[in-house]
Short mmCIF file of C-alpha atoms in Angstrom, two decimals:
data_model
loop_
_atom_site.label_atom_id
_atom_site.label_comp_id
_atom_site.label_asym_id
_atom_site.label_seq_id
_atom_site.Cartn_x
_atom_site.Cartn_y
_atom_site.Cartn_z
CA UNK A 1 87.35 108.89 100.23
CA UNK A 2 84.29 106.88 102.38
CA UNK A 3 86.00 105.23 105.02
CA UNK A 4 89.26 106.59 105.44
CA UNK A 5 89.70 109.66 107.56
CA UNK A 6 91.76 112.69 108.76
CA UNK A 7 94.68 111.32 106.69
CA UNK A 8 95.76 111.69 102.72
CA UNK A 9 97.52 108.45 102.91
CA UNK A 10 94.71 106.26 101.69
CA UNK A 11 93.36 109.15 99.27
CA UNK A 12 96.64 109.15 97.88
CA UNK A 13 97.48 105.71 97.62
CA UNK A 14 94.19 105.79 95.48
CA UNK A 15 94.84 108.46 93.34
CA UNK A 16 98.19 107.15 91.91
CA UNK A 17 97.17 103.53 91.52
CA UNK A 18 94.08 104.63 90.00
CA UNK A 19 96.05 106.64 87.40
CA UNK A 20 98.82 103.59 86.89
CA UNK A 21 95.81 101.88 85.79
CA UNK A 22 93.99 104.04 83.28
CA UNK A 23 97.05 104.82 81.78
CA UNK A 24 97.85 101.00 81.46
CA UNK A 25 93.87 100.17 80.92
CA UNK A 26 91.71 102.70 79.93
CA UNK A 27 88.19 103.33 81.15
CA UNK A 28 88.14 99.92 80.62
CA UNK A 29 89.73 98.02 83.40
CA UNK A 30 91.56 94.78 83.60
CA UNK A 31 91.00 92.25 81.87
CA UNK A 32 89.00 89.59 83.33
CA UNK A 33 91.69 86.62 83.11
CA UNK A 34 94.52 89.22 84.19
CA UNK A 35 95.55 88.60 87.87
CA UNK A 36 97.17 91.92 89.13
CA UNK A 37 98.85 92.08 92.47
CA UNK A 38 99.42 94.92 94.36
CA UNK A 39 102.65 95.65 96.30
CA UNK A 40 102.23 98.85 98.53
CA UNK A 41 105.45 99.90 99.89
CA UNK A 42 106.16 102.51 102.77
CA UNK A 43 108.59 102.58 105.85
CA UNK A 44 106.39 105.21 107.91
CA UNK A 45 102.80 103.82 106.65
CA UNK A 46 100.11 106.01 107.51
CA UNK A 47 101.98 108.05 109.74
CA UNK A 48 99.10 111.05 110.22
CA UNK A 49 96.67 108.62 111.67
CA UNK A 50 99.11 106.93 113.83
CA UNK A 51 100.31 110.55 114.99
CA UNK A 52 96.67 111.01 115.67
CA UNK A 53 95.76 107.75 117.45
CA UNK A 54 99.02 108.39 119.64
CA UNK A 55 98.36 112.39 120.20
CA UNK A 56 94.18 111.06 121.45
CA UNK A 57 95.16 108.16 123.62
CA UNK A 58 98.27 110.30 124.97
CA UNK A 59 95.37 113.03 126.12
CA UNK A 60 92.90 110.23 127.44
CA UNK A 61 90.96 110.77 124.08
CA UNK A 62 88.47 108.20 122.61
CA UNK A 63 89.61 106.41 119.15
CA UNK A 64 87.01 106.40 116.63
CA UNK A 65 86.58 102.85 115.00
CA UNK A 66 87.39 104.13 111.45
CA UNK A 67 91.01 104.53 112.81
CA UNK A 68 91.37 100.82 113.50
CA UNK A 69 90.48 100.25 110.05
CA UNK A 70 92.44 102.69 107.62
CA UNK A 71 95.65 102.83 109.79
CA UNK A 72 96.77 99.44 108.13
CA UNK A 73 98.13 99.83 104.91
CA UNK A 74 96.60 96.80 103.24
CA UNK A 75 93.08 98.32 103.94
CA UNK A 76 93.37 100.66 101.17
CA UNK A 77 95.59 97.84 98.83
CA UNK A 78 92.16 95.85 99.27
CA UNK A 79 89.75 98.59 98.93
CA UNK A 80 91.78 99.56 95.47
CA UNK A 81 91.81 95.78 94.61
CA UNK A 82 88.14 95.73 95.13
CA UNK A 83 87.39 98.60 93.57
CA UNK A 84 89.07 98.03 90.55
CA UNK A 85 88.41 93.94 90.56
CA UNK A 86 91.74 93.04 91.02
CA UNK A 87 92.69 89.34 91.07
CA UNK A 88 95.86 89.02 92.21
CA UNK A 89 97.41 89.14 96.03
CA UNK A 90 97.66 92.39 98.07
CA UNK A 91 101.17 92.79 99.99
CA UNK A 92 102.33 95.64 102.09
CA UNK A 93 106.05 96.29 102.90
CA UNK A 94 108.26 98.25 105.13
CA UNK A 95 110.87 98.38 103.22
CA UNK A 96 114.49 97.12 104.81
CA UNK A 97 116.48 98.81 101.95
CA UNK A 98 115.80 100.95 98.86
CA UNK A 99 112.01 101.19 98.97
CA UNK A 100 111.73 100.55 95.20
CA UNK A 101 114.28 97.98 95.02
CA UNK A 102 112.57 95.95 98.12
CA UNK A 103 109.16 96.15 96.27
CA UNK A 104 110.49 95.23 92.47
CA UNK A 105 111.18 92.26 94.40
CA UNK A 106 108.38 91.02 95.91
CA UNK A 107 106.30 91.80 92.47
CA UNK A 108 108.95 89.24 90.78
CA UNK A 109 108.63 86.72 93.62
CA UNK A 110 104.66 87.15 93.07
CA UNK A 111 105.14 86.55 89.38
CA UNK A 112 107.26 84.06 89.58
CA UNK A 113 105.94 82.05 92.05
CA UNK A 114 102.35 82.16 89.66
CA UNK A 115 100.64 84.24 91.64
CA UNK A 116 100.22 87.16 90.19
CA UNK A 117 100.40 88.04 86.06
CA UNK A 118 101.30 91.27 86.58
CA UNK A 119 101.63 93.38 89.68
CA UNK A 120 100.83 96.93 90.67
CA UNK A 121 103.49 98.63 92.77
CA UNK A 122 102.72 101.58 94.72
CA UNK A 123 105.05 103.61 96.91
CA UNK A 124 104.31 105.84 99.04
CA UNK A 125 105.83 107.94 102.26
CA UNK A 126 104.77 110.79 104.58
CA UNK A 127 107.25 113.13 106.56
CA UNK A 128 105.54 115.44 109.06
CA UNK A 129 106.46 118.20 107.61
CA UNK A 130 106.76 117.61 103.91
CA UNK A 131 103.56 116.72 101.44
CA UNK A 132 103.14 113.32 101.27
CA UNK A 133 105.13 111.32 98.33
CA UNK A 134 103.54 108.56 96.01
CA UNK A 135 104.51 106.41 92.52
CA UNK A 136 102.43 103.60 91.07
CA UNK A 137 104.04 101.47 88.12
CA UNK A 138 102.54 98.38 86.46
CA UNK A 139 104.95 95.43 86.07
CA UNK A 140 105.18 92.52 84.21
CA UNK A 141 101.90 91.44 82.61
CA UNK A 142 102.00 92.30 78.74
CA UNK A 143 98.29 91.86 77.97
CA UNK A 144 97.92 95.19 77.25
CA UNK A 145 94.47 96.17 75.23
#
């Protein structure tokens, strides 16, 4: 994916939300008066870039500027809302309690609150030594084509 580097997080992040949305959309896309939120919820975050940026700066390395960039969640939540036109807010979490719970949540406050019509929830982790684990789900909305 242009822009984001030596990680899977953002490529991943991408691929799920990207499928949430065909499956919900089609080829399609959104509607134009549908205002879809994202939620992107993950207690490590991109944990192979920070790894990286730590491991470089640990051996008097030099940080390339990509890394300041793609190591913040929302960058990818805003490159997928601008990618797919998206209309609605972009939140990231680290999640206090049940990851799912914690971001079912914040979509209702979003939705609630008139924010948002319906609202894209994405979570996602990575463990150093396991693959790294994502799930998109549309909520809310109804507008369906």
């Amino acid at each position: 994916m242009p822009g984001f580097v030596h990680s899977d997080f953002a490529p991943v992040v991408v691929a799920v939300a990207e499928r949430c949305l065909r499956r919900g959309y089609g080829s399609a896309g959104v509607p134009a008066g549908v205002r879809t939120g994202i939620v992107l919820v993950s207690a490590s975050g991109d944990l192979a870039s920070a790894q990286h940026v730590r491991e470089t700066v640990e051996a008097g390395g030099r940080i390339g500027p990509l890394f300041f960039f793609q190591s913040v969640p929302n960058s990818v939540a805003g490159h997928l809302a601008a990618r797919w036109g998206l209309r609605g807010p972009v939140v990231c979490l680290s999640p206090t309690g049940d990851p799912y719970t914690d971001g079912v949540a914040e979509a209702d406050l979003l939705r609630d609150d008139g924010d948002a019509d319906e609202v894209l929830l994405i979570l996602i982790e990575q463990a150093p030594d396991k693959p790294t684990e994502a799930v998109a789900v549309l909520l809310g909305g109804g507008a369906r084509p």
